[in-house]
Every structure is written in C-alpha cells, then in structure tokens.
Amino acid sequence: MKKNLTIKVLLVMFAFFALCLSGCESITINELRSEHGIIVEGGSFEEGSILVSQEIDIKSTDAESILDTLSNKVYNRDGMIRIFDIYVSYNNKKVQPNGKVKVTIPVPDTDIENYVVFHIKDSGEVNEISPSISRNNLIIEVDSFSYFVIAEKENSHSHKYDSVVTEPTCTEEGFTTHTCKCGDSYVDNYTKELGHTYNEGIITLEPTHFYEGVKTYTCLNCQATKEETLDKLSDHEFHGWYPSWEYDSKHMRECKCGVVEYEDCIYDEGVVTKEPSHVEEGIKTYTCTVCGRTKEEKIEKNDSHAYGEWIPSNEADKHERSCSCNEKEIESCSYDEGVVTKEPSHIEEGIKTYTCTVCGRTKEEKIEKNDSHAYGEWIPS
C-alpha cells in the first residue's frame, strides 16, 4: 500500500515538471516585413525579431566592392542593378534563419522580364538564383542572409515603348517617336508637311509709274510671309501744276520719269487792283485757278476828274476840292441850323456856332443880351 502511494506521488511530480517545461517554451515568428516591402517567410525567428533591408547606393564604394565579386558572372551590366543588405536583427544582433526561408522582393522594374539574383554570402561565396515572379514580386529561397544583387539577365530586355506624336507643320513633316525606358527609340508614321495657307494679302508698298510695288501674304497658321512684286503703273505720276517758265499763260507738271505736260492757264474774272483816272490808267489783275499765275490788264483813263475830299477854302463860307490834274472845284458851304455854344445874359452877348456839313468849316453868330437877371444860388443874408 505504501509502495503504491509512492508511485502515485512520483507520477504527479513528473506531470507537474512536464507542464512547467511546456509553459516555458519560447514563441517563434515565421513572417517578417521590412520598410522596402520585402517579406521573409519561415525561419522560426524569436519574437521581437526585426527584418532589416538597406539599399546600397549603386554609385557608392560599397556597391563597387560588392559588384567586384560578380566579375565572372553574366548579367546586363548596362541595365537595372539594385543591391540590398537583408538581415534579421534580434536584440541588436544579426541572426540567421533556421533552415530555408522564402524571400519576396517587389519587382524593381516591371518592363524587365528576366531577372537574376546574386546572393553574396558572408563567406564570399556567390550563389546565382533564378527568381520566380508572381504579381510583380521576385521570389527566392535562401538559407542565410547577406547582400543580394538584383539585375537583368544579359540580352533579356523586352522593349516597351511610349509613343509621342509630333504633328506636321507648314514646313515640316509629322512623325511618331517611340521611346523605351532603356533609351532605345525609333521613328515612324511620317506624314507630309501641311504647306502654308496664305491670306488674301495686303499691299505693303504701293506701285508707282517709277517704282514697282509689293504685296505681302501672311500664313494663317504659322505667320510666315511671302512677297509678290507689283508691276509699275502705266500712268504717269505727275507732281502738282506750277507756272511754266517757257510759255506765258501756260502751266506745267512733271513726272518722275521726266515727262512734262503743259496746259493753258485758266484765269478767273479778274480784280481791279488800281482804279483808272483821267490822269492814269488803271490795272485789272487775273489769277490762274490751277497754278496761281497772274497777269495784268490795263484799264483806260476816264474823263472824270478824280477829286479829293472837300476842304475849307481860303474864301469865306466856301469849300474846295482838287483833282490830281490840279483842277479845283469851289462851292459855297452848306451850314447846319447852328448850336448855341454860349448862352446870352443881361450882361454879355451869347454865341451860336454853325458847321458846314460838307467840309466842317464853322462860323459864329452873336446873340443879343437879354433883360433877365442871371441870379446865382441863394445864400444866407
């Protein structure tokens, strides 16, 4: 009985220790993701592990050193090349996977159809891997982490072209340019140039009898211009009329080509510019209405004296006027009714002044004194 109890106690203790051991077993992770979208599946990494992916600048000395290890490998050295340092960090230490892991890397360039991945291990060994592609992702399997070089296989590039149409212009043909991202390009689909479409043109230099003219046409599409020469005019291009120096009573005009044309002057009805008298002839002046030339015509003397203005004569109450021939004419003055220029009083006589209405001569007549006193203003006595 005592022996059976001992056996039962031992079984309970063994179950307890087994339970403790199972509870203390660590938690593992089988999928990690990096900031570049890289995914690692498998590897049984400790909880808290971090997937790190650092891209190496292709122009850096580190990249140059890494690529030196691929000197005997075949790949497109002029194509796309990207270098990643991929590893898992746990407690700030790099750790390797437990067995093989699947690494998924986003495709760097979807225009590339065939990739090759070089896994450069820490030992310096280089493994060449042909990745599978699924949904724009490269998928590889590895058993350790280090540097990974993603490149194009040599002669594996399949061109994918973007097309740009260049429309034809008035003077240049149109075409389509096809360009691949790799730099390859070609041109096709040539179309004939359109040619100019000109407007009706405007005369920019009027033709004359002496010079040719110019008519300018402008393209409605590109504003290019062309010129057309206009023939000289057959009609003479005369200047204005002016008096001829060769012929009296004619005027002339001259063309630039040297041709001279004459016409008779056309005079107006004339204007008397000097009146005639019985001493001198008069003058009538005529003016050409076209060129302004003038001519004069004499007006005969007449029989009438050309008397001047009436002036008082030396004879009393008479006035006289003289002709340029010294002939005189004398007449009696014709006085007006007179004006009292000084009033008479009972002390003094008055004066009445008469003026000739023809020559302006004056004469005075006394006015008798009167009997009325001429009192001043009243003042205090």
CSV table of C-alpha atoms in Angstrom, one decimal:
chain,number,residue,atom,x,y,z
A,1,MET,CA,0.0,0.0,0.0
A,2,LYS,CA,2.8,2.3,0.9
A,3,LYS,CA,4.6,1.4,-2.3
A,4,ASN,CA,1.6,2.3,-4.4
A,5,LEU,CA,1.3,5.7,-2.7
A,6,THR,CA,4.9,6.5,-3.5
A,7,ILE,CA,4.4,5.6,-7.2
A,8,LYS,CA,1.4,8.0,-7.4
A,9,VAL,CA,3.4,10.9,-5.9
A,10,LEU,CA,6.1,10.3,-8.4
A,11,LEU,CA,3.6,10.4,-11.3
A,12,VAL,CA,2.1,13.7,-10.1
A,13,MET,CA,5.5,15.3,-9.8
A,14,PHE,CA,6.5,14.1,-13.3
A,15,ALA,CA,3.3,15.6,-14.8
A,16,PHE,CA,4.0,18.9,-13.0
A,17,PHE,CA,7.5,19.2,-14.3
A,18,ALA,CA,6.3,18.3,-17.8
A,19,LEU,CA,3.7,21.0,-17.6
A,20,CYS,CA,6.3,23.6,-16.5
A,21,LEU,CA,8.6,22.7,-19.3
A,22,SER,CA,5.9,23.1,-21.9
A,23,GLY,CA,4.9,26.5,-20.4
A,24,CYS,CA,8.5,27.8,-20.6
A,25,GLU,CA,8.9,27.0,-24.3
A,26,SER,CA,9.7,30.3,-26.4
A,27,ILE,CA,7.3,31.8,-29.1
A,28,THR,CA,8.6,31.9,-32.7
A,29,ILE,CA,7.7,34.1,-35.7
A,30,ASN,CA,7.5,32.8,-39.3
A,31,GLU,CA,6.8,36.0,-41.2
A,32,LEU,CA,8.7,39.3,-41.2
A,33,ARG,CA,8.3,42.5,-43.3
A,34,SER,CA,10.7,45.4,-44.0
A,35,GLU,CA,10.2,49.0,-44.9
A,36,HIS,CA,11.0,48.3,-48.6
A,37,GLY,CA,8.1,45.8,-48.8
A,38,ILE,CA,10.4,42.8,-48.6
A,39,ILE,CA,8.8,39.7,-46.9
A,40,VAL,CA,10.6,36.8,-45.2
A,41,GLU,CA,8.5,33.6,-44.6
A,42,GLY,CA,9.8,30.8,-42.4
A,43,GLY,CA,13.0,30.7,-40.3
A,44,SER,CA,11.4,30.3,-36.8
A,45,PHE,CA,12.6,33.7,-35.5
A,46,GLU,CA,12.3,34.7,-31.9
A,47,GLU,CA,9.5,37.1,-31.0
A,48,GLY,CA,10.8,40.7,-31.3
A,49,SER,CA,13.0,40.0,-34.3
A,50,ILE,CA,13.1,42.7,-37.0
A,51,LEU,CA,13.6,42.3,-40.7
A,52,VAL,CA,16.1,45.0,-42.0
A,53,SER,CA,16.6,45.8,-45.7
A,54,GLN,CA,19.1,48.5,-46.6
A,55,GLU,CA,19.5,49.5,-50.3
A,56,ILE,CA,23.1,50.2,-51.2
A,57,ASP,CA,23.7,53.3,-53.5
A,58,ILE,CA,24.9,51.8,-56.8
A,59,LYS,CA,27.5,54.7,-57.1
A,60,SER,CA,29.0,54.1,-53.6
A,61,THR,CA,32.3,52.4,-52.9
A,62,ASP,CA,30.4,49.6,-51.1
A,63,ALA,CA,28.5,48.9,-54.2
A,64,GLU,CA,31.7,48.9,-56.3
A,65,SER,CA,33.3,46.4,-53.9
A,66,ILE,CA,30.2,44.2,-53.9
A,67,LEU,CA,30.0,44.2,-57.8
A,68,ASP,CA,33.7,43.2,-58.0
A,69,THR,CA,32.7,39.9,-56.6
A,70,LEU,CA,30.5,39.4,-59.7
A,71,SER,CA,33.3,40.0,-62.2
A,72,ASN,CA,32.9,36.4,-63.6
A,73,LYS,CA,29.2,36.4,-63.6
A,74,VAL,CA,27.0,37.0,-66.7
A,75,TYR,CA,24.3,39.8,-66.4
A,76,ASN,CA,23.4,43.0,-68.1
A,77,ARG,CA,25.9,45.5,-66.7
A,78,ASP,CA,24.3,48.4,-68.5
A,79,GLY,CA,20.8,47.5,-67.3
A,80,MET,CA,19.0,47.9,-64.0
A,81,ILE,CA,21.0,46.9,-60.9
A,82,ARG,CA,19.9,47.2,-57.3
A,83,ILE,CA,21.8,46.0,-54.2
A,84,PHE,CA,20.1,45.1,-50.8
A,85,ASP,CA,21.6,44.2,-47.5
A,86,ILE,CA,18.9,42.0,-46.0
A,87,TYR,CA,19.2,40.5,-42.5
A,88,VAL,CA,17.2,39.8,-39.3
A,89,SER,CA,18.0,41.6,-36.1
A,90,TYR,CA,17.2,40.2,-32.6
A,91,ASN,CA,18.3,42.1,-29.5
A,92,ASN,CA,20.5,44.3,-31.8
A,93,LYS,CA,22.3,41.2,-33.2
A,94,LYS,CA,22.1,39.7,-36.7
A,95,VAL,CA,20.6,36.3,-36.7
A,96,GLN,CA,20.3,33.7,-39.4
A,97,PRO,CA,17.2,31.7,-40.2
A,98,ASN,CA,16.6,28.1,-39.0
A,99,GLY,CA,16.6,26.4,-42.4
A,100,LYS,CA,15.4,27.8,-45.7
A,101,VAL,CA,13.2,30.9,-45.9
A,102,LYS,CA,11.2,32.4,-48.8
A,103,VAL,CA,12.1,36.0,-49.6
A,104,THR,CA,9.6,38.1,-51.6
A,105,ILE,CA,11.0,41.3,-53.1
A,106,PRO,CA,8.9,43.8,-55.1
A,107,VAL,CA,9.9,43.9,-58.8
A,108,PRO,CA,12.1,47.0,-59.3
A,109,ASP,CA,11.1,47.5,-63.0
A,110,THR,CA,8.0,45.9,-64.5
A,111,ASP,CA,9.4,46.4,-68.0
A,112,ILE,CA,12.1,43.8,-67.3
A,113,GLU,CA,11.0,40.2,-68.0
A,114,ASN,CA,14.1,38.1,-66.9
A,115,TYR,CA,15.9,38.8,-63.7
A,116,VAL,CA,18.9,37.2,-62.0
A,117,VAL,CA,19.6,37.4,-58.2
A,118,PHE,CA,23.1,37.0,-56.8
A,119,HIS,CA,23.4,36.0,-53.1
A,120,ILE,CA,26.8,37.1,-51.8
A,121,LYS,CA,27.3,35.2,-48.6
A,122,ASP,CA,29.4,36.4,-45.7
A,123,SER,CA,32.0,33.7,-46.6
A,124,GLY,CA,32.4,35.4,-50.1
A,125,GLU,CA,30.6,32.5,-51.9
A,126,VAL,CA,28.2,33.8,-54.6
A,127,ASN,CA,25.0,31.9,-55.4
A,128,GLU,CA,23.2,32.7,-58.6
A,129,ILE,CA,19.5,32.4,-58.2
A,130,SER,CA,16.8,32.5,-60.9
A,131,PRO,CA,13.8,34.0,-59.1
A,132,SER,CA,10.2,33.3,-59.8
A,133,ILE,CA,7.9,36.2,-60.5
A,134,SER,CA,4.4,36.4,-59.1
A,135,ARG,CA,2.2,39.5,-59.1
A,136,ASN,CA,5.1,41.9,-59.7
A,137,ASN,CA,7.2,40.2,-57.0
A,138,LEU,CA,10.5,38.4,-57.2
A,139,ILE,CA,10.5,35.2,-55.0
A,140,ILE,CA,13.7,33.4,-54.0
A,141,GLU,CA,14.6,30.7,-51.4
A,142,VAL,CA,17.8,31.1,-49.3
A,143,ASP,CA,19.2,29.6,-46.1
A,144,SER,CA,21.1,32.7,-44.9
A,145,PHE,CA,21.1,36.5,-45.1
A,146,SER,CA,23.7,39.0,-46.5
A,147,TYR,CA,24.0,41.0,-49.7
A,148,PHE,CA,21.6,40.4,-52.6
A,149,VAL,CA,22.2,41.9,-56.1
A,150,ILE,CA,19.1,42.1,-58.3
A,151,ALA,CA,20.0,42.5,-62.0
A,152,GLU,CA,18.7,41.9,-65.6
A,153,LYS,CA,19.8,38.8,-67.4
A,154,GLU,CA,22.0,39.6,-70.3
A,155,ASN,CA,20.0,40.2,-73.6
A,156,SER,CA,16.8,39.6,-71.7
A,157,HIS,CA,15.3,43.1,-72.0
A,158,SER,CA,12.0,43.3,-73.9
A,159,HIS,CA,11.4,46.9,-75.1
A,160,LYS,CA,8.2,48.6,-74.1
A,161,TYR,CA,7.8,51.9,-75.9
A,162,ASP,CA,5.9,55.1,-75.1
A,163,SER,CA,4.7,56.9,-78.2
A,164,VAL,CA,4.7,60.7,-78.8
A,165,VAL,CA,3.1,62.1,-81.9
A,166,THR,CA,4.6,65.2,-83.5
A,167,GLU,CA,2.1,66.9,-85.6
A,168,PRO,CA,3.1,68.2,-89.1
A,169,THR,CA,3.6,71.9,-89.6
A,170,CYS,CA,3.5,74.1,-92.6
A,171,THR,CA,7.1,73.3,-93.4
A,172,GLU,CA,8.0,70.1,-91.5
A,173,GLU,CA,6.6,66.6,-91.7
A,174,GLY,CA,4.9,64.9,-88.8
A,175,PHE,CA,6.0,61.7,-87.2
A,176,THR,CA,5.6,59.4,-84.2
A,177,THR,CA,8.6,58.8,-81.8
A,178,HIS,CA,8.6,55.5,-79.9
A,179,THR,CA,11.0,55.5,-76.8
A,180,CYS,CA,11.8,52.7,-74.4
A,181,LYS,CA,12.9,53.4,-70.9
A,182,CYS,CA,16.2,51.8,-71.7
A,183,GLY,CA,16.9,54.6,-74.1
A,184,ASP,CA,16.2,52.8,-77.4
A,185,SER,CA,13.9,54.6,-79.8
A,186,TYR,CA,12.7,54.7,-83.3
A,187,VAL,CA,10.5,57.0,-85.5
A,188,ASP,CA,7.7,56.0,-88.0
A,189,ASN,CA,4.3,57.1,-89.2
A,190,TYR,CA,5.7,60.1,-91.2
A,191,THR,CA,3.0,62.5,-92.5
A,192,LYS,CA,3.5,65.1,-95.2
A,193,GLU,CA,4.0,68.8,-94.2
A,194,LEU,CA,0.8,70.8,-94.4
A,195,GLY,CA,2.1,73.7,-96.6
A,196,HIS,CA,1.3,77.3,-96.0
A,197,THR,CA,-2.2,78.7,-96.1
A,198,TYR,CA,-1.9,82.3,-97.0
A,199,ASN,CA,-4.4,85.1,-96.6
A,200,GLU,CA,-5.5,87.4,-99.5
A,201,GLY,CA,-2.5,89.6,-98.9
A,202,ILE,CA,-2.2,93.4,-98.4
A,203,ILE,CA,-0.3,96.0,-100.4
A,204,THR,CA,2.6,97.0,-98.3
A,205,LEU,CA,4.2,99.2,-100.9
A,206,GLU,CA,2.1,101.0,-103.5
A,207,PRO,CA,3.3,100.7,-107.1
A,208,THR,CA,4.0,103.9,-109.0
A,209,HIS,CA,4.9,104.9,-112.6
A,210,PHE,CA,8.5,104.9,-111.5
A,211,TYR,CA,8.7,102.1,-108.9
A,212,GLU,CA,7.4,98.5,-108.5
A,213,GLY,CA,5.1,97.8,-105.6
A,214,VAL,CA,5.0,95.0,-103.1
A,215,LYS,CA,2.0,92.8,-101.9
A,216,THR,CA,2.6,90.8,-98.7
A,217,TYR,CA,0.8,87.5,-97.9
A,218,THR,CA,0.8,86.0,-94.3
A,219,CYS,CA,0.2,82.3,-93.4
A,220,LEU,CA,-2.8,81.9,-91.3
A,221,ASN,CA,-1.2,79.0,-89.3
A,222,CYS,CA,2.5,80.0,-88.7
A,223,GLN,CA,2.5,83.7,-89.6
A,224,ALA,CA,5.2,83.1,-92.2
A,225,THR,CA,5.1,85.7,-95.0
A,226,LYS,CA,5.8,85.9,-98.7
A,227,GLU,CA,6.0,88.9,-101.1
A,228,GLU,CA,4.7,89.5,-104.6
A,229,THR,CA,6.1,92.2,-106.8
A,230,LEU,CA,3.5,94.5,-108.4
A,231,ASP,CA,4.2,96.0,-111.8
A,232,LYS,CA,4.9,99.7,-112.2
A,233,LEU,CA,1.8,101.8,-113.2
A,234,SER,CA,1.5,102.7,-116.8
A,235,ASP,CA,0.0,106.1,-115.9
A,236,HIS,CA,2.5,108.9,-115.2
A,237,GLU,CA,2.9,110.1,-111.7
A,238,PHE,CA,2.8,113.9,-112.1
A,239,HIS,CA,3.6,116.5,-109.4
A,240,GLY,CA,1.3,119.4,-109.0
A,241,TRP,CA,0.8,122.2,-111.6
A,242,TYR,CA,3.1,125.2,-111.5
A,243,PRO,CA,3.6,128.2,-113.9
A,244,SER,CA,5.7,127.3,-116.9
A,245,TRP,CA,8.9,129.3,-117.4
A,246,GLU,CA,8.9,128.6,-121.1
A,247,TYR,CA,5.4,129.7,-122.0
A,248,ASP,CA,3.3,132.7,-120.9
A,249,SER,CA,-0.2,131.8,-119.9
A,250,LYS,CA,0.6,128.1,-119.5
A,251,HIS,CA,1.2,125.9,-116.6
A,252,MET,CA,3.2,122.6,-116.4
A,253,ARG,CA,3.6,119.4,-114.4
A,254,GLU,CA,6.4,116.8,-114.4
A,255,CYS,CA,6.5,113.1,-113.9
A,256,LYS,CA,9.4,111.4,-112.1
A,257,CYS,CA,10.3,109.7,-115.3
A,258,GLY,CA,11.0,113.2,-116.9
A,259,VAL,CA,7.8,113.6,-119.0
A,260,VAL,CA,6.4,117.2,-118.9
A,261,GLU,CA,2.8,118.1,-119.6
A,262,TYR,CA,1.6,121.6,-120.5
A,263,GLU,CA,-1.9,123.2,-120.4
A,264,ASP,CA,-3.3,126.7,-120.9
A,265,CYS,CA,-3.9,128.7,-117.7
A,266,ILE,CA,-7.5,129.1,-116.7
A,267,TYR,CA,-7.9,132.7,-115.4
A,268,ASP,CA,-10.6,134.0,-113.1
A,269,GLU,CA,-12.8,137.1,-113.8
A,270,GLY,CA,-10.1,139.4,-112.5
A,271,VAL,CA,-9.9,142.0,-109.8
A,272,VAL,CA,-9.3,145.8,-110.3
A,273,THR,CA,-6.1,146.3,-108.3
A,274,LYS,CA,-5.7,150.0,-109.4
A,275,GLU,CA,-8.6,152.3,-110.3
A,276,PRO,CA,-8.3,154.3,-113.6
A,277,SER,CA,-8.5,158.1,-113.6
A,278,HIS,CA,-8.4,160.8,-116.2
A,279,VAL,CA,-4.7,161.1,-115.4
A,280,GLU,CA,-3.5,157.5,-115.1
A,281,GLU,CA,-4.6,154.1,-116.5
A,282,GLY,CA,-5.9,151.5,-114.1
A,283,ILE,CA,-4.9,147.8,-113.6
A,284,LYS,CA,-7.0,144.7,-113.5
A,285,THR,CA,-5.3,141.5,-112.3
A,286,TYR,CA,-6.3,138.0,-113.3
A,287,THR,CA,-5.2,134.8,-111.5
A,288,CYS,CA,-5.0,131.2,-112.9
A,289,THR,CA,-7.2,129.0,-110.8
A,290,VAL,CA,-4.9,126.0,-111.4
A,291,CYS,CA,-1.3,127.2,-110.9
A,292,GLY,CA,-1.7,130.7,-109.4
A,293,ARG,CA,0.0,132.5,-112.3
A,294,THR,CA,-1.1,136.2,-112.6
A,295,LYS,CA,-1.5,138.5,-115.5
A,296,GLU,CA,-2.4,142.3,-115.6
A,297,GLU,CA,-4.6,144.2,-117.9
A,298,LYS,CA,-4.6,148.0,-118.3
A,299,ILE,CA,-7.8,150.0,-117.8
A,300,GLU,CA,-8.1,153.1,-119.9
A,301,LYS,CA,-8.1,156.6,-118.4
A,302,ASN,CA,-11.6,158.1,-118.0
A,303,ASP,CA,-12.9,161.7,-118.5
A,304,SER,CA,-13.9,162.3,-114.9
A,305,HIS,CA,-11.8,164.3,-112.5
A,306,ALA,CA,-10.5,162.4,-109.5
A,307,TYR,CA,-11.3,164.9,-106.9
A,308,GLY,CA,-10.1,164.5,-103.3
A,309,GLU,CA,-12.0,165.3,-100.2
A,310,TRP,CA,-13.8,168.8,-99.7
A,311,ILE,CA,-11.7,171.1,-97.5
A,312,PRO,CA,-12.4,174.7,-96.3
A,313,SER,CA,-11.4,177.2,-98.9
A,314,ASN,CA,-9.4,180.4,-98.4
A,315,GLU,CA,-12.5,182.2,-99.4
A,316,ALA,CA,-15.1,182.8,-96.7
A,317,ASP,CA,-18.0,180.4,-96.5
A,318,LYS,CA,-16.7,178.3,-99.3
A,319,HIS,CA,-15.0,174.9,-99.6
A,320,GLU,CA,-12.9,173.3,-102.4
A,321,ARG,CA,-11.6,170.1,-103.7
A,322,SER,CA,-8.7,169.4,-106.0
A,323,CYS,CA,-8.1,166.8,-108.8
A,324,SER,CA,-4.7,165.3,-109.4
A,325,CYS,CA,-4.5,167.4,-112.5
A,326,ASN,CA,-4.6,170.5,-110.3
A,327,GLU,CA,-8.1,171.4,-111.4
A,328,LYS,CA,-10.1,172.9,-108.4
A,329,GLU,CA,-13.8,173.0,-107.7
A,330,ILE,CA,-15.2,175.6,-105.3
A,331,GLU,CA,-18.7,175.6,-103.7
A,332,SER,CA,-20.4,177.6,-101.0
A,333,CYS,CA,-20.5,176.0,-97.6
A,334,SER,CA,-23.8,174.4,-96.5
A,335,TYR,CA,-24.3,175.2,-92.8
A,336,ASP,CA,-26.4,173.3,-90.4
A,337,GLU,CA,-29.1,175.1,-88.1
A,338,GLY,CA,-26.4,176.0,-85.6
A,339,VAL,CA,-25.8,175.3,-81.9
A,340,VAL,CA,-25.8,177.8,-79.0
A,341,THR,CA,-22.3,177.4,-77.7
A,342,LYS,CA,-22.6,180.4,-75.2
A,343,GLU,CA,-25.9,181.4,-73.6
A,344,PRO,CA,-26.6,185.3,-73.6
A,345,SER,CA,-27.3,187.1,-70.4
A,346,HIS,CA,-28.3,190.7,-69.5
A,347,ILE,CA,-24.5,191.4,-69.1
A,348,GLU,CA,-22.9,189.6,-72.1
A,349,GLU,CA,-23.9,188.5,-75.5
A,350,GLY,CA,-24.2,184.9,-76.4
A,351,ILE,CA,-22.7,182.8,-79.3
A,352,LYS,CA,-24.3,180.5,-81.8
A,353,THR,CA,-22.0,178.2,-83.9
A,354,TYR,CA,-22.8,176.9,-87.4
A,355,THR,CA,-20.9,174.0,-89.0
A,356,CYS,CA,-20.7,173.1,-92.8
A,357,THR,CA,-22.0,169.7,-93.3
A,358,VAL,CA,-19.6,169.2,-96.3
A,359,CYS,CA,-16.1,170.5,-95.2
A,360,GLY,CA,-16.6,171.0,-91.5
A,361,ARG,CA,-15.9,174.8,-91.6
A,362,THR,CA,-17.5,176.7,-88.7
A,363,LYS,CA,-18.8,180.2,-88.3
A,364,GLU,CA,-20.2,182.1,-85.2
A,365,GLU,CA,-23.1,184.4,-84.8
A,366,LYS,CA,-23.6,186.7,-81.8
A,367,ILE,CA,-26.8,186.5,-79.7
A,368,GLU,CA,-28.0,189.8,-78.1
A,369,LYS,CA,-28.1,190.4,-74.3
A,370,ASN,CA,-31.4,189.7,-72.7
A,371,ASP,CA,-33.2,191.6,-69.9
A,372,SER,CA,-33.3,188.8,-67.4
A,373,HIS,CA,-31.0,188.8,-64.4
A,374,ALA,CA,-28.8,185.7,-64.0
A,375,TYR,CA,-29.1,185.0,-60.3
A,376,GLY,CA,-26.8,182.6,-58.5
A,377,GLU,CA,-27.7,180.2,-55.7
A,378,TRP,CA,-29.5,181.5,-52.6
A,379,ILE,CA,-27.1,182.1,-49.7
A,380,PRO,CA,-27.7,183.3,-46.0
A,381,SER,CA,-28.1,187.0,-45.8
